[in-house]
Coordinates of C-alpha atoms in Angstrom, one line a residue:
Chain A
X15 CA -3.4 79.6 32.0
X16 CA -2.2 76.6 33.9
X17 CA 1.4 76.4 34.4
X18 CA 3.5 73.0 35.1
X19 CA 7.0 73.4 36.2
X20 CA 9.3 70.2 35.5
X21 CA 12.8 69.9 37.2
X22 CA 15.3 69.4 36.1
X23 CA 15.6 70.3 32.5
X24 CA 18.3 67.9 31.8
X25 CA 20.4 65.7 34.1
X26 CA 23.1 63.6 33.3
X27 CA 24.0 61.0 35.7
X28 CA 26.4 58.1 36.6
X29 CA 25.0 54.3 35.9
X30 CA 23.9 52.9 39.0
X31 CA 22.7 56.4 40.7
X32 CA 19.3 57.6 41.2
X33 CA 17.9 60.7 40.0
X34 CA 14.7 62.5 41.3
X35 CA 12.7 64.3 38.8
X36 CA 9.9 66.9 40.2
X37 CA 6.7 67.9 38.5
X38 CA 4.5 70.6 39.9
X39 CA 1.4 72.5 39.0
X40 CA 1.7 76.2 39.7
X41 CA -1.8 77.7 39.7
X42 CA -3.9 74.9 40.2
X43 CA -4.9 71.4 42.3
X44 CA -3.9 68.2 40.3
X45 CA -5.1 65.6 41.8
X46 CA -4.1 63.7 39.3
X47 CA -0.5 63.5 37.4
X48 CA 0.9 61.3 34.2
X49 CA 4.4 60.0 33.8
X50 CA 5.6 59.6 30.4
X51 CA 8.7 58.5 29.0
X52 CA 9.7 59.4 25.0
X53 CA 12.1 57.8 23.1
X54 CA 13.6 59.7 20.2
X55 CA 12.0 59.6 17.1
X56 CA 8.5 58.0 19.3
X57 CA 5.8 58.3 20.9
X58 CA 5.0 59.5 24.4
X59 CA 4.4 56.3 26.4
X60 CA 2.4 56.6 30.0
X61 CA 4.6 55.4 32.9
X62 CA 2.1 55.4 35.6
X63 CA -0.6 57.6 37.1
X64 CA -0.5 58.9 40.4
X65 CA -3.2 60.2 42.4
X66 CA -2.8 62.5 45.3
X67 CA -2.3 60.7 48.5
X68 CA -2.5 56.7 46.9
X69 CA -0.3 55.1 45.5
X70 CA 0.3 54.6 41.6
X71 CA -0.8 53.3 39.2
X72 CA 1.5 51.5 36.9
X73 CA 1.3 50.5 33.4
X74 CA 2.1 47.0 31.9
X75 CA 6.4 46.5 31.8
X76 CA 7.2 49.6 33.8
X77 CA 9.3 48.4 36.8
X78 CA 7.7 50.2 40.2
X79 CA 10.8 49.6 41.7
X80 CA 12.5 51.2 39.7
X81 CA 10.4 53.9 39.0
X82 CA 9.5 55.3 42.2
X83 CA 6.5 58.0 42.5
X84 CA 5.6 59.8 44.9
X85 CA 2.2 62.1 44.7
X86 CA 2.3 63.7 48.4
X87 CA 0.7 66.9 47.9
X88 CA -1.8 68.0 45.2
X89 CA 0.9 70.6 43.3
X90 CA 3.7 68.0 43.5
X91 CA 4.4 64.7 41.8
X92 CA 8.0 63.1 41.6
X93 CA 9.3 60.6 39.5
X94 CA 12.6 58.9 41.1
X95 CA 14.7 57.0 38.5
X96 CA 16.6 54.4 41.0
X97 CA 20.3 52.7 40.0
X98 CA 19.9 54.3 37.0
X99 CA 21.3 52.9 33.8
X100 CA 21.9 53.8 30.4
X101 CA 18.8 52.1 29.0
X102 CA 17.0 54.5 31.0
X103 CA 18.6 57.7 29.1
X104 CA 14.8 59.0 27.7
X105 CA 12.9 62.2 27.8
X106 CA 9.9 62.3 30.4
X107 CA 7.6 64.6 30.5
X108 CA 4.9 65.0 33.5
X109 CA 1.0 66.0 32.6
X110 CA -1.2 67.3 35.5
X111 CA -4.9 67.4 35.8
X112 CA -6.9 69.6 37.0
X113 CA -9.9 69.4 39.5
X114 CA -11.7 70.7 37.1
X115 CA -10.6 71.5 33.6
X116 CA -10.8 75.0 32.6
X117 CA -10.8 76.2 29.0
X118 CA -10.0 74.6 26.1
X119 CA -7.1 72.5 27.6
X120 CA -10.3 70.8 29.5
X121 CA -7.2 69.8 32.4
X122 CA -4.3 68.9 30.6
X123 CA -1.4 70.9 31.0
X124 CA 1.9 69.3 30.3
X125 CA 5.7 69.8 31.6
X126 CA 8.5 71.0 30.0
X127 CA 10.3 67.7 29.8
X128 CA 13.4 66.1 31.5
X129 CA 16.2 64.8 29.4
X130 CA 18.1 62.3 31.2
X131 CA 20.7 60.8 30.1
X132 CA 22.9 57.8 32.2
X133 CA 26.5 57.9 31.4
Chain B
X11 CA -6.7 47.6 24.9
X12 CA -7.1 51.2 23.3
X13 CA -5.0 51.9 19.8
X14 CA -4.6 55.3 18.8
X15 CA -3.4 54.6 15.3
X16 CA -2.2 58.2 12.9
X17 CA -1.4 58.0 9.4
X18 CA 0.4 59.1 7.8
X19 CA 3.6 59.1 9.9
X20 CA 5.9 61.0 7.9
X21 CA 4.6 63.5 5.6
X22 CA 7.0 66.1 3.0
X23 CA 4.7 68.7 2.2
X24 CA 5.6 72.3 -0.3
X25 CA 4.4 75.3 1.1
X26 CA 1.5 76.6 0.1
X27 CA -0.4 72.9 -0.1
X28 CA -3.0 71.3 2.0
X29 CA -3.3 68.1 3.4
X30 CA -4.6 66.0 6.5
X31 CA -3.6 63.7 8.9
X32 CA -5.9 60.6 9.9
X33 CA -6.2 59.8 13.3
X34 CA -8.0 56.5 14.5
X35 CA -8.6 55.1 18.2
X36 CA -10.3 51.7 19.0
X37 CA -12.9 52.3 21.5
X38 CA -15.4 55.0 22.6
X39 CA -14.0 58.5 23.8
X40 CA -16.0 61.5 24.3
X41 CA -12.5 63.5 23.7
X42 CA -9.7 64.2 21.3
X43 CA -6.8 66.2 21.7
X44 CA -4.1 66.7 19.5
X45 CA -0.9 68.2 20.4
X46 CA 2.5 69.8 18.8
X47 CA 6.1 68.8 19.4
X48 CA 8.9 70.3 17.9
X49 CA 12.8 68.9 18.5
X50 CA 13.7 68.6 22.0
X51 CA 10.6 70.3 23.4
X52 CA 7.9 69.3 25.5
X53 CA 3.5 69.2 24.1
X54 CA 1.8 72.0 22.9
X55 CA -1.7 71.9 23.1
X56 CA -3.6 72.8 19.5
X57 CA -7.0 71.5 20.2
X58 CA -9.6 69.6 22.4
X59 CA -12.3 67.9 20.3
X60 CA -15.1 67.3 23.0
X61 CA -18.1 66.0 21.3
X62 CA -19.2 64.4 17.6
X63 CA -18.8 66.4 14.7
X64 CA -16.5 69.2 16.5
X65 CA -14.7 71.5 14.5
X66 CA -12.0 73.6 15.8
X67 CA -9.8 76.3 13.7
X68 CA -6.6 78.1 14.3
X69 CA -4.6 79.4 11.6
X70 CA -3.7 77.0 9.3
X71 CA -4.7 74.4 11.3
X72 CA -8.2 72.4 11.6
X73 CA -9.5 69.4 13.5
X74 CA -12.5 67.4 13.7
X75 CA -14.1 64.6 15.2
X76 CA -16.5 62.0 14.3
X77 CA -17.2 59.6 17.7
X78 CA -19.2 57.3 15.3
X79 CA -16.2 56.6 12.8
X80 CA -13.6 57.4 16.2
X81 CA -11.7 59.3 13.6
X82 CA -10.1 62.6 13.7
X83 CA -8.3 64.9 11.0
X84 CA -6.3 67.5 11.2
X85 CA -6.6 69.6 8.1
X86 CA -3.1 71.6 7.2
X87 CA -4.2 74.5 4.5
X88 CA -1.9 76.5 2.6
X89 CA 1.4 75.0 4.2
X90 CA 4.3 77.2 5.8
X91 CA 7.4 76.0 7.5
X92 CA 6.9 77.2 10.9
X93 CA 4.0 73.8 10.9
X94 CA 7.3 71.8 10.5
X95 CA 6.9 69.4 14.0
X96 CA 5.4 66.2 14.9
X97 CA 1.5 66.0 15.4
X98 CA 0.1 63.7 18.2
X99 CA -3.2 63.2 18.7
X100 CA -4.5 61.5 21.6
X101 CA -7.7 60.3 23.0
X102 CA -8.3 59.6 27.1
X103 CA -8.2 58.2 29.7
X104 CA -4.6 59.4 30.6
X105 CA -4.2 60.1 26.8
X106 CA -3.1 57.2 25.2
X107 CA -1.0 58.6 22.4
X108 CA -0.8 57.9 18.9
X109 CA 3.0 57.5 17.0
X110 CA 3.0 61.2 15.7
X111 CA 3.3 62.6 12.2
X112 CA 6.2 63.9 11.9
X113 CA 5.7 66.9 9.4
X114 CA 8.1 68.8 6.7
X115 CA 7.3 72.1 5.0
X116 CA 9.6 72.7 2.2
X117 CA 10.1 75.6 0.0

C-alpha cells in the first residue's frame, strides 16, 4: 500500500532554532501534501496545503513565516519550524495525496508523526 | 466554514457492549473517513465512506453514511480493549477533522 515516511520522529530543540521536518511518499506521486499540528489531548488541525511546484496554502492564524514549506518535488514536502519556541512544542503529522487514489484509502496516506518539543 | 462536530467525546465502555459514535459535518461532502489514534502514534485509516447510505464493516467496527442527514456512525459491537483509542472522523477537502472520541474498554 502507500507508504509515507516522516523525519524525524522526535526532535528536541533549543528556543530560538529552526527545525526542518521532511515528509515523503514512498511508492507514489503526491501532488498534493497536508500539514497538521496536534495538541495533546486534540484534534488534528490543518497547517497548510502544499502543492507540488506552488506555493502554499495556509490556513487562517498559522504564521507562513514561521512555518516555512516547501513542496519541490512530488515525493517530498518539508515543513521548516523557524526560531522555534516552546509554544511550538506539538505533534505534526504530514498526509499525502495521491494522483489518483487507489483502494479504499481513496489517496490519503498519513505520516508517522513528529514530536517536537522546544526546550 | 465546515464543522465536523463528534459526540460523544469521551466514552467508558465494558467489554462485551455496543455503542456508537455520532459524527456531524456542516456542508455537502461526497466522503467520510474515519480514522484511529492510539497514544503517541500517528492515523490509522478504518474506513472511507464514499457515497449515501455506505456501509463498511471490519471486526467490531461499522460505519455509515447518510449525505442527506451529513451524519456518520460508527457502530462499536461487542466491545474489547484493544478498541481503546481516539476515533476521528473527517470529511474533505483536506479533511477537516472532528475533536475525536476518545474511547475506554474496561473489563
Amino acid at each position: 500500500g502507500a507508504v509515507v515516511s516522516q523525519h524525524p520522529s522526535r526532535v528536541i530543540c533549543k528556543s530560538g532554532t529552526s527545525v526542518k521536518i521532511e515528509c515523503r511518499s514512498l511508492d507514489f506521486q503526491a501532488t498534493t501534501m497536508f500539514w497538521y499540528r496536534q495538541f495533546p489531548k486534540q484534534s488534528l488541525m490543518l497547517m497548510a496545503t502544499s502543492n507540488e511546484g506552488s506555493k502554499a496554502t495556509y490556513e487562517q492564524g498559522v504564521e507562513k513565516d514561521k512555518f516555512l514549506i516547501n513542496h519541490a518535488s512530488l515525493t517530498l514536502s518539508t515543513l521548516t519550524v523557524t526560531s522555534a519556541h516552546p509554544e511550538d512544542s506539538s505533534f505534526y503529522i504530514c498526509s499525502a495525496r495521491e494522483l489518483q487514489g487507489r483502494g479504499d484509502n481513496y489517496g490519503y496516506t498519513f505520516g508517522s508523526g513528529t514530536r517536537l518539543t522546544v526546550v | 466554514e465546515l464543522k465536523v462536530e463528534q459526540n460523544p467525546l469521551f466514552l467508558s465502555m465494558q467489554e462485551g457492549k455496543n455503542y456508537t459514535i455520532y459524527c456531524n459535518y456542516s456542508t455537502t461532502s461526497d466522503r467520510l473517513y474515519w480514522y484511529r489514534q492510539d497514544p503517541g502514534k500517528s492515523l490509522e485509516s478504518l474506513f472511507v465512506l464514499l457515497s449515501n447510505g455506505a456501509v463498511k464493516q471490519e471486526g467490531r467496527l461499522m460505519a455509515s453514511l447518510d449525505t442527506k442527514a451529513r451524519l456518520s456512525t460508527l457502530h462499536i459491537t461487542a466491545a474489547v480493549h484493544d478498541l481503546s483509542a481516539t476515533y476521528f472522523c473527517a470529511v474533505e477537502d483536506a479533511l477537516n477533522f472532528g475533536k475525536g472520541t476518545s474511547l475506554l474498554v474496561t473489563p
